[in-house]
């Protein structure tokens, strides 16, 4: 158990380190290619999209949990109900976000 926990933690930290390094290397390339003004607009757009991720309200991890649960139980009816509810709920959230941006 401890070996698996260490390996999982190490991989999560490694991924975070790789993301940090890629961001550190790529930012000057983006600024040089886009220019200061366009890069600022790009970052505002990325920030808005990042904040919209908060509007998922933890639904995707819950979907993963219940899909695994219903699949293990062989409960196809609840699995179909879960998919329909998740698509409807996330679709409504996406529609609200699209309207807010428009």
Backbone as CSV, one residue per row, in Angstrom:
resi,resn,N_x,N_y,N_z,CA_x,CA_y,CA_z,C_x,C_y,C_z
1,UNK,0.829,-1.197,0.000,0.000,0.000,0.000,0.869,1.253,0.000
2,UNK,1.895,1.290,0.839,2.747,2.470,0.905,3.508,2.692,-0.393
3,UNK,3.918,1.602,-1.046,4.636,1.710,-2.301,3.742,2.306,-3.394
4,UNK,2.490,1.858,-3.424,1.532,2.374,-4.403,1.214,3.843,-4.128
5,UNK,1.061,4.191,-2.863,0.792,5.576,-2.479,1.963,6.475,-2.850
6,UNK,3.184,6.010,-2.594,4.373,6.784,-2.949,4.460,6.977,-4.453
7,UNK,4.212,5.919,-5.213,4.302,6.000,-6.676,3.259,6.974,-7.230
8,UNK,2.034,6.911,-6.703,0.976,7.817,-7.159,1.298,9.260,-6.802
9,UNK,1.774,9.474,-5.589,2.129,10.835,-5.175,3.290,11.374,-5.997
10,UNK,4.278,10.519,-6.247,5.429,10.943,-7.037,5.006,11.292,-8.463
11,UNK,4.099,10.515,-9.047,3.665,10.824,-10.411,2.873,12.120,-10.459
12,UNK,2.048,12.390,-9.440,1.305,13.657,-9.400,2.245,14.847,-9.279
13,UNK,3.245,14.727,-8.422,4.216,15.806,-8.260,5.042,15.976,-9.529
14,UNK,5.384,14.869,-10.178,6.148,14.938,-11.423,5.364,15.639,-12.518
15,UNK,4.082,15.332,-12.624,3.248,15.995,-13.623,3.168,17.487,-13.339
16,UNK,3.027,17.863,-12.091,2.999,19.274,-11.720,4.313,19.954,-12.093
17,UNK,5.434,19.272,-11.861,6.741,19.826,-12.218,6.897,19.997,-13.721
18,UNK,6.428,19.019,-14.487,6.513,19.118,-15.952,5.658,20.277,-16.450
19,UNK,4.450,20.434,-15.900,3.593,21.559,-16.294,4.274,22.886,-15.983
20,UNK,4.911,22.977,-14.818,5.605,24.203,-14.431,6.738,24.502,-15.407
21,UNK,7.528,23.485,-15.742,8.656,23.676,-16.662,8.186,24.075,-18.053
22,UNK,7.142,23.420,-18.539,6.626,23.764,-19.868,6.105,25.195,-19.883
23,UNK,5.394,25.601,-18.847,4.901,26.974,-18.768,6.057,27.960,-18.703
24,UNK,7.070,27.636,-17.918,8.228,28.515,-17.769,8.972,28.695,-19.094
25,UNK,9.060,27.631,-19.888,9.774,27.692,-21.164,8.904,28.333,-22.253
26,UNK,7.616,28.023,-22.277,6.762,28.448,-23.382,6.271,29.888,-23.275
27,UNK,6.202,30.448,-22.080,5.675,31.802,-21.934,6.469,32.827,-22.743
28,UNK,7.792,32.859,-22.686,8.507,33.835,-23.522,8.290,33.599,-25.025
29,UNK,8.122,32.348,-25.414,7.874,32.052,-26.828,6.516,32.608,-27.247
30,UNK,5.508,32.430,-26.404,4.181,32.987,-26.695,4.218,34.504,-26.766
31,UNK,4.903,35.135,-25.808,4.972,36.603,-25.787,5.676,37.115,-27.036
32,UNK,6.754,36.464,-27.433,7.496,36.891,-28.625,6.648,36.714,-29.888
33,UNK,5.910,35.607,-29.965,5.117,35.325,-31.165,3.867,36.197,-31.251
34,UNK,3.213,36.427,-30.120,1.955,37.163,-30.138,2.125,38.669,-29.915
35,UNK,3.157,39.048,-29.195,3.291,40.448,-28.795,2.602,40.650,-27.454
36,UNK,2.932,41.738,-26.798,2.406,41.982,-25.450,0.886,42.113,-25.430
37,UNK,0.348,42.885,-26.369,-1.086,43.140,-26.370,-1.879,41.857,-26.621
38,UNK,-1.539,41.123,-27.670,-2.264,39.901,-28.001,-2.062,38.814,-26.948
39,UNK,-0.882,38.770,-26.354,-0.656,37.791,-25.289,-1.533,38.120,-24.077
40,UNK,-1.707,39.390,-23.779,-2.588,39.787,-22.679,-4.023,39.354,-22.933
41,UNK,-4.490,39.522,-24.169,-5.844,39.077,-24.519,-5.940,37.562,-24.390
42,UNK,-4.908,36.860,-24.849,-4.872,35.396,-24.730,-4.982,34.966,-23.269
43,UNK,-4.237,35.604,-22.396,-4.255,35.238,-20.970,-5.592,35.549,-20.321
44,UNK,-6.239,36.636,-20.725,-7.573,36.935,-20.187,-8.549,35.834,-20.589
45,UNK,-8.482,35.397,-21.847,-9.355,34.317,-22.304,-9.108,33.020,-21.555
46,UNK,-7.849,32.681,-21.355,-7.508,31.461,-20.624,-7.973,31.560,-19.168
47,UNK,-7.851,32.732,-18.580,-8.305,32.920,-17.194,-9.815,32.758,-17.081
48,UNK,-10.544,33.311,-18.034,-12.008,33.179,-18.009,-12.401,31.712,-18.125
49,UNK,-11.753,31.000,-19.037,-12.059,29.573,-19.176,-11.703,28.802,-17.914
50,UNK,-10.611,29.176,-17.261,-10.230,28.521,-16.013,-11.254,28.734,-14.916
51,UNK,-11.758,29.967,-14.809,-12.775,30.233,-13.800,-14.088,29.539,-14.123
52,UNK,-14.374,29.344,-15.398,-15.603,28.626,-15.760,-15.523,27.163,-15.343
53,UNK,-14.322,26.643,-15.202,-14.164,25.283,-14.707,-14.702,25.131,-13.291
54,UNK,-14.743,26.229,-12.542,-15.311,26.182,-11.191,-16.813,25.926,-11.223
55,UNK,-17.448,26.241,-12.358,-18.895,26.073,-12.459,-19.321,24.627,-12.674
56,UNK,-18.366,23.722,-12.737,-18.726,22.312,-12.874,-19.213,21.737,-11.546
57,UNK,-18.940,22.423,-10.458,-19.441,22.053,-9.131,-19.096,20.628,-8.719
58,UNK,-17.966,20.103,-9.180,-17.543,18.761,-8.796,-18.326,17.646,-9.466
59,UNK,-19.029,17.970,-10.542,-19.843,16.961,-11.221,-18.988,15.887,-11.904
60,UNK,-17.915,16.237,-12.648,-17.137,15.176,-13.319,-16.559,14.105,-12.389
61,UNK,-15.990,14.457,-11.226,-15.528,13.374,-10.341,-16.678,12.499,-9.825
62,UNK,-17.836,13.114,-9.610,-18.993,12.332,-9.167,-19.449,11.387,-10.268
63,UNK,-19.388,11.852,-11.514,-19.762,10.991,-12.639,-18.844,9.777,-12.683
64,UNK,-17.549,10.013,-12.537,-16.587,8.909,-12.572,-16.892,7.902,-11.466
65,UNK,-17.185,8.408,-10.282,-17.458,7.509,-9.155,-18.690,6.665,-9.397
66,UNK,-19.772,7.302,-9.833,-21.015,6.562,-10.009,-21.002,5.668,-11.248
67,UNK,-20.278,6.055,-12.285,-20.140,5.162,-13.442,-19.431,3.884,-13.017
68,UNK,-18.358,4.027,-12.251,-17.649,2.842,-11.764,-18.554,1.991,-10.877
69,UNK,-19.325,2.653,-10.021,-20.210,1.936,-9.103,-21.296,1.184,-9.865
70,UNK,-21.997,1.873,-10.759,-23.098,1.242,-11.487,-22.594,0.183,-12.463
71,UNK,-21.413,0.390,-13.026,-20.852,-0.618,-13.921,-20.502,-1.880,-13.144
72,UNK,-19.937,-1.706,-11.951,-19.589,-2.865,-11.129,-20.835,-3.629,-10.687
73,UNK,-21.918,-2.895,-10.442,-23.166,-3.541,-10.024,-23.964,-4.088,-11.211
74,UNK,-23.594,-3.675,-12.420,-24.336,-4.107,-13.604,-25.695,-3.444,-13.727
75,UNK,-25.826,-2.244,-13.152,-27.097,-1.514,-13.126,-27.177,-0.574,-14.332
76,UNK,-27.659,-1.089,-15.456,-27.692,-0.317,-16.699,-28.709,0.819,-16.636
77,UNK,-29.820,0.637,-15.951,-30.848,1.684,-15.878,-30.324,2.927,-15.169
78,UNK,-29.696,2.721,-14.006,-29.139,3.876,-13.294,-27.957,4.483,-14.033
79,UNK,-27.211,3.683,-14.770,-26.097,4.190,-15.564,-26.616,5.096,-16.683
80,UNK,-27.681,4.667,-17.357,-28.285,5.502,-18.393,-28.860,6.787,-17.798
81,UNK,-29.480,6.674,-16.636,-30.037,7.848,-15.965,-28.919,8.820,-15.573
82,UNK,-27.790,8.279,-15.122,-26.644,9.110,-14.751,-26.115,9.865,-15.964
83,UNK,-25.942,9.161,-17.092,-25.453,9.818,-18.299,-26.396,10.936,-18.745
84,UNK,-27.677,10.664,-18.754,-28.649,11.671,-19.182,-28.635,12.887,-18.273
85,UNK,-28.599,12.644,-16.988,-28.591,13.749,-16.030,-27.320,14.573,-16.157
86,UNK,-26.179,13.907,-16.287,-24.906,14.616,-16.383,-24.835,15.465,-17.646
87,UNK,-25.271,14.895,-18.781,-25.248,15.663,-20.028,-26.192,16.854,-19.937
88,UNK,-27.371,16.653,-19.369,-28.330,17.751,-19.231,-27.798,18.848,-18.319
89,UNK,-27.266,18.449,-17.178,-26.777,19.428,-16.202,-25.582,20.206,-16.735
90,UNK,-24.601,19.497,-17.296,-23.429,20.190,-17.838,-23.794,21.008,-19.080
91,UNK,-24.776,20.540,-19.846,-25.247,21.317,-20.999,-25.898,22.611,-20.560
92,UNK,-26.697,22.576,-19.505,-27.319,23.793,-18.983,-26.276,24.767,-18.454
93,UNK,-25.291,24.252,-17.756,-24.215,25.114,-17.262,-23.459,25.738,-18.437
94,UNK,-23.189,24.943,-19.484,-22.516,25.480,-20.661,-23.341,26.535,-21.365
95,UNK,-24.645,26.340,-21.442,-25.519,27.310,-22.070,-25.523,28.626,-21.292
96,UNK,-25.596,28.526,-19.972,-25.549,29.741,-19.141,-24.231,30.486,-19.345
97,UNK,-23.132,29.749,-19.393,-21.828,30.378,-19.608,-21.749,31.030,-20.992
98,UNK,-22.274,30.344,-22.003,-22.255,30.913,-23.358,-23.086,32.185,-23.423
99,UNK,-24.230,32.172,-22.771,-25.066,33.377,-22.747,-24.400,34.509,-21.980
100,UNK,-23.717,34.163,-20.897,-23.015,35.189,-20.112,-21.877,35.817,-20.926
101,UNK,-21.187,35.003,-21.712,-20.100,35.544,-22.541,-20.612,36.356,-23.729
102,UNK,-21.778,35.977,-24.228,-22.346,36.702,-25.374,-22.843,38.048,-24.918
